PDB file of C-alpha atoms in Angstrom:
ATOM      1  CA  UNK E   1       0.000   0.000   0.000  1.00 86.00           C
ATOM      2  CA  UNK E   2       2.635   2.810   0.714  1.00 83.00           C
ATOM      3  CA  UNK E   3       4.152   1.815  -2.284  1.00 88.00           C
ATOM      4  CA  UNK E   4       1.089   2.575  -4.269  1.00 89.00           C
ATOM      5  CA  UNK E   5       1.034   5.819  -2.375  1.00 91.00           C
ATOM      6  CA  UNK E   6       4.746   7.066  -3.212  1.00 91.00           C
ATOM      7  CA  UNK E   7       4.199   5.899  -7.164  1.00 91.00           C
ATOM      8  CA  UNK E   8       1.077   8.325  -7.290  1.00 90.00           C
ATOM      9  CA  UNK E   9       2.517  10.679  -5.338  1.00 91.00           C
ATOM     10  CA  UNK E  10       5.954  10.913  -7.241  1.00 89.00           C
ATOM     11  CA  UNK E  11       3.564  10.798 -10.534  1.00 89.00           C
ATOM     12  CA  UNK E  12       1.659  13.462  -9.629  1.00 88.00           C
ATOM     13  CA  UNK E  13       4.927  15.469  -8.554  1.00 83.00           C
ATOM     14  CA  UNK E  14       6.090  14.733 -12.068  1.00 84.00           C
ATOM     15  CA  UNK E  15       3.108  15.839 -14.058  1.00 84.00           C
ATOM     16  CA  UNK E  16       2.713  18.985 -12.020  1.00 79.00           C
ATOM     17  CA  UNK E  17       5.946  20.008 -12.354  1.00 79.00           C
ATOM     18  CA  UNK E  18       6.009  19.213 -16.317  1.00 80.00           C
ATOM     19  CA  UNK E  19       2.836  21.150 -17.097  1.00 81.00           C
ATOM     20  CA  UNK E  20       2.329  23.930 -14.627  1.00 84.00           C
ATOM     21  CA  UNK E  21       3.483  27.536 -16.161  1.00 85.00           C
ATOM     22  CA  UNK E  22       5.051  28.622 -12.727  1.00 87.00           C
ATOM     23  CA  UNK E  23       7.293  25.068 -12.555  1.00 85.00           C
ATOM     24  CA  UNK E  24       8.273  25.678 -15.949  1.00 87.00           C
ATOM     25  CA  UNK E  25       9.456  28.992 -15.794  1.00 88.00           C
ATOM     26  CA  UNK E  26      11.252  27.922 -12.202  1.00 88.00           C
ATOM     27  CA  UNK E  27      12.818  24.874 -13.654  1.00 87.00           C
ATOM     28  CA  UNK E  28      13.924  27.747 -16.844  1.00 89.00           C
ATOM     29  CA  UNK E  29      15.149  30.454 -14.393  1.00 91.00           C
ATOM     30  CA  UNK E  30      17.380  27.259 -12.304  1.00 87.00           C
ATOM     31  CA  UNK E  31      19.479  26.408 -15.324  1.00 89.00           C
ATOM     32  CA  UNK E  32      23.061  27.892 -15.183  1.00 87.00           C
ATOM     33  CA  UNK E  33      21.412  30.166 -18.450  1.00 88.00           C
ATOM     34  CA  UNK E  34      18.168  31.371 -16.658  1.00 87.00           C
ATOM     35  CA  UNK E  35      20.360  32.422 -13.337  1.00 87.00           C
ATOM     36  CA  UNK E  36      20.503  35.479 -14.318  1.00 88.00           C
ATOM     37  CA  UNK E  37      16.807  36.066 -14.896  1.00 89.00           C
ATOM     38  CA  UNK E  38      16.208  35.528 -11.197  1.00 87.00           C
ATOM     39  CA  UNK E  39      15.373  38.823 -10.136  1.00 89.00           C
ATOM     40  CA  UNK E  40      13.205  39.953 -12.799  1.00 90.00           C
ATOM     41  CA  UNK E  41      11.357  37.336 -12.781  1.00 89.00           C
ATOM     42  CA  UNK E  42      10.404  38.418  -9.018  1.00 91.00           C
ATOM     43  CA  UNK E  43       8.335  40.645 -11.063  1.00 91.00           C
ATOM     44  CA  UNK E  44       5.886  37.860 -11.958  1.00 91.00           C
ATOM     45  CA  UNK E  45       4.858  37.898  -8.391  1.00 93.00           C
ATOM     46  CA  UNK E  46       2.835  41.411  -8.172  1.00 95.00           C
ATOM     47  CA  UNK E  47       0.299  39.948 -10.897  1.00 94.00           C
ATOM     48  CA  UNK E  48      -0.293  36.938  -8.752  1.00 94.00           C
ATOM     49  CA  UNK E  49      -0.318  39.113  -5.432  1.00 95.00           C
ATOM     50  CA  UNK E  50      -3.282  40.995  -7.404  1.00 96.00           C
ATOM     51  CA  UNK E  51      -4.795  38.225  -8.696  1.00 95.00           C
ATOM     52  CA  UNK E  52      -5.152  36.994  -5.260  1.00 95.00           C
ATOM     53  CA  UNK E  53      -6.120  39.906  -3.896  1.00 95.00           C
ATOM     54  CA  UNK E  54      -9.068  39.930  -6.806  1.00 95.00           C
ATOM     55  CA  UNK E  55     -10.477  36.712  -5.740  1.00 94.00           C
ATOM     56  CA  UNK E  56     -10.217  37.043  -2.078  1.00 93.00           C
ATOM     57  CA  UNK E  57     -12.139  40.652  -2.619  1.00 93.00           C
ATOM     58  CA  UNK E  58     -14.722  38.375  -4.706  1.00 93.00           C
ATOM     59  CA  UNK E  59     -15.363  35.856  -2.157  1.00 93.00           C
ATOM     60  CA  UNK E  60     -15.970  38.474   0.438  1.00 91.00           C
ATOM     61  CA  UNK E  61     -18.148  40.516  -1.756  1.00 90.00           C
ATOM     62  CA  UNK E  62     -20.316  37.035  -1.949  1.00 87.00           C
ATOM     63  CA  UNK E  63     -19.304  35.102  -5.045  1.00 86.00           C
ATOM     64  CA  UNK E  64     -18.653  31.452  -4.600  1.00 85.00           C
ATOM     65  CA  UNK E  65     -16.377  30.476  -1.784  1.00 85.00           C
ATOM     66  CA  UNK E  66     -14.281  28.139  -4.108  1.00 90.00           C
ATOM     67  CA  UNK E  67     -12.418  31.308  -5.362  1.00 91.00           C
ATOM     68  CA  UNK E  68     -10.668  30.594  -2.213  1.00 92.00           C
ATOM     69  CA  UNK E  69      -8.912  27.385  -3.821  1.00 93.00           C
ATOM     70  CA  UNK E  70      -7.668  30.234  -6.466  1.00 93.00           C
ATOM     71  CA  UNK E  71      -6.926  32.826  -4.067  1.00 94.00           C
ATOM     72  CA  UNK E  72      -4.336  30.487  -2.268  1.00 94.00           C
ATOM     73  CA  UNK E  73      -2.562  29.361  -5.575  1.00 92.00           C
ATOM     74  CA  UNK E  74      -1.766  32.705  -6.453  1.00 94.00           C
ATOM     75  CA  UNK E  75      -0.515  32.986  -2.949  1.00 95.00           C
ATOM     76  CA  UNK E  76       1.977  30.076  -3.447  1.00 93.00           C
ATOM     77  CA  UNK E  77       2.723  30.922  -6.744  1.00 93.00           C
ATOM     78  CA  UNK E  78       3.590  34.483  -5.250  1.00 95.00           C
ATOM     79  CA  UNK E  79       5.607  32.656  -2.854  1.00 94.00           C
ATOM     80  CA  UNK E  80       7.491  30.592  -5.216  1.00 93.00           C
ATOM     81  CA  UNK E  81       8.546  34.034  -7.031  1.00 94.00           C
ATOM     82  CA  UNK E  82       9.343  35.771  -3.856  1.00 94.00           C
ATOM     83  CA  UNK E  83      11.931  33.224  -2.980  1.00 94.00           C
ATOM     84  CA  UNK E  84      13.427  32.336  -6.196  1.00 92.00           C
ATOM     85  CA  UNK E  85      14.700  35.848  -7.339  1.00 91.00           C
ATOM     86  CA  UNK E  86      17.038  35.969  -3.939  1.00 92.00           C
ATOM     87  CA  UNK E  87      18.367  32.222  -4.382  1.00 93.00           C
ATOM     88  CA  UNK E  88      18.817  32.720  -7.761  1.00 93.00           C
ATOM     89  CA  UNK E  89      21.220  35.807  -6.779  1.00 92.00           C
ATOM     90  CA  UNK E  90      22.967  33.681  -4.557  1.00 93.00           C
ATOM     91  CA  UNK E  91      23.333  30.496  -7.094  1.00 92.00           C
ATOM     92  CA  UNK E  92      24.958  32.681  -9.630  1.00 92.00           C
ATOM     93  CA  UNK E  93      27.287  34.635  -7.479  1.00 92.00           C
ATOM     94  CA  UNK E  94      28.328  31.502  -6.594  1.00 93.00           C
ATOM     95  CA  UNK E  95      28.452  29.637  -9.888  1.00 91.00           C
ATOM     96  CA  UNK E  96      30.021  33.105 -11.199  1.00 91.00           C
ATOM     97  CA  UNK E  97      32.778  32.837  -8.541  1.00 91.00           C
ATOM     98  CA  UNK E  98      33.416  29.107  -9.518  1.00 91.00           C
ATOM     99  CA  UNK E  99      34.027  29.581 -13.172  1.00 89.00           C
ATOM    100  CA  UNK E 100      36.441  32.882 -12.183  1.00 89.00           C
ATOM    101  CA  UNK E 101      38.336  30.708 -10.006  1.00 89.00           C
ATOM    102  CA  UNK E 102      38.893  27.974 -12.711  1.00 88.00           C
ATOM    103  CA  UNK E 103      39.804  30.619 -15.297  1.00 87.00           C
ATOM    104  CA  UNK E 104      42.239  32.165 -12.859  1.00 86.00           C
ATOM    105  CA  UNK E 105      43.361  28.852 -12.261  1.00 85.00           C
ATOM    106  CA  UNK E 106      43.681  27.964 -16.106  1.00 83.00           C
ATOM    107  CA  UNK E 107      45.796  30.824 -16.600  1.00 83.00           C
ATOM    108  CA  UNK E 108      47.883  30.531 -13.576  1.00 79.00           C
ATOM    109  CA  UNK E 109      48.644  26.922 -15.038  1.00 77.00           C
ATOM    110  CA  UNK E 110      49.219  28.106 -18.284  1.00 70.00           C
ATOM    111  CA  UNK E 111      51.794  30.751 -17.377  1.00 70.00           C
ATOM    112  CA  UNK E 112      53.471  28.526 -14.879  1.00 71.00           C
ATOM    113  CA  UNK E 113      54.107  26.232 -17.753  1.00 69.00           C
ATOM    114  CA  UNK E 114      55.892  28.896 -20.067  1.00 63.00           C
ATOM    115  CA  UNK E 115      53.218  28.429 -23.052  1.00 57.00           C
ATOM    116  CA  UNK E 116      51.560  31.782 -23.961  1.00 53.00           C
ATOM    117  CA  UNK E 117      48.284  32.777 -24.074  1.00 50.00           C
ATOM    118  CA  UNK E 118      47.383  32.247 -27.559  1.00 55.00           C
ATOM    119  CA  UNK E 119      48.684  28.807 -27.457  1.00 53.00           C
ATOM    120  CA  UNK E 120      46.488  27.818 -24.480  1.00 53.00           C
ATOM    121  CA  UNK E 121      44.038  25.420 -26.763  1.00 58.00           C
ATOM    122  CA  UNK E 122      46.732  23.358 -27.451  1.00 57.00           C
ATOM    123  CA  UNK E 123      47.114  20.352 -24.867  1.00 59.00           C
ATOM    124  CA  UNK E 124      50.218  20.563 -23.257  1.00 58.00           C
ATOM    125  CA  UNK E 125      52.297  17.409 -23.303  1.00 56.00           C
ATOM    126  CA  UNK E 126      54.585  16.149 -20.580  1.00 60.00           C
ATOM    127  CA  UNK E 127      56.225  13.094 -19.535  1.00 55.00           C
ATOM    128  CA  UNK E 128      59.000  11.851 -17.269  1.00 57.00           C
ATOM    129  CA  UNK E 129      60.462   9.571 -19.634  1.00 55.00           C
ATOM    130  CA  UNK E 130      62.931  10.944 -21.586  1.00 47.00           C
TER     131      UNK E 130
END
């Protein structure tokens, strides 16, 4: 029985993820590409903030109380924007800071080896046999 559970469960997880707008632009905006569209993307949370805001006004003004259902995705999707713009940041200062490091390191190899900088392409061959 919880094995039946976790399949649906991880199915479900699946086809949300593949088919929901918001996941898709998340999973776009997590790539090492889409880092840098973190913070405007943040953006996309003030429609949903007045989205919610629209269908939480229509509930109390006496429409049908399942506009609450709505109201709270456009809460989490709000959410989800919130939070990715900052972690984004952070994820490609870091990711930025790795691939300076490696070229500083590439060139400090290079150098160290004699070979110039327009010859760096070029594997550089060495062996203790002589």
């Amino acid at each position: 029985m919880f094995g039946l559970i976790w399949a649906v469960t991880a199915r479900t997880h699946y086809a949300v993820r593949r088919f929901m707008p918001t996941n898709i632009v998340l999973d776009a905006i997590h790539t090492r590409r889409g880092l840098k569209w973190g913070l405007p993307a943040m953006l996309l949370a003030v429609p949903y903030a007045f989205a919610s805001i629209f269908c939480a006004g229509l509930v109390e003004a006496g429409r049908s109380g399942w506009l609450n259902v709505l109201a709270l995705l456009f809460i989490w999707n709000t959410l989800k924007f919130l939070v990715a713009g900052p972690v984004t940041l952070i994820r490609l200062l870091r990711v930025r800071g790795r691939e300076a490091q490696a070229r500083r390191r590439a060139t400090s190899t290079v150098l160290r080896n004699g070979v110039g900088l327009e010859q760096s392409t070029e594997p550089v061959l060495s062996s203790t046999r002589v």
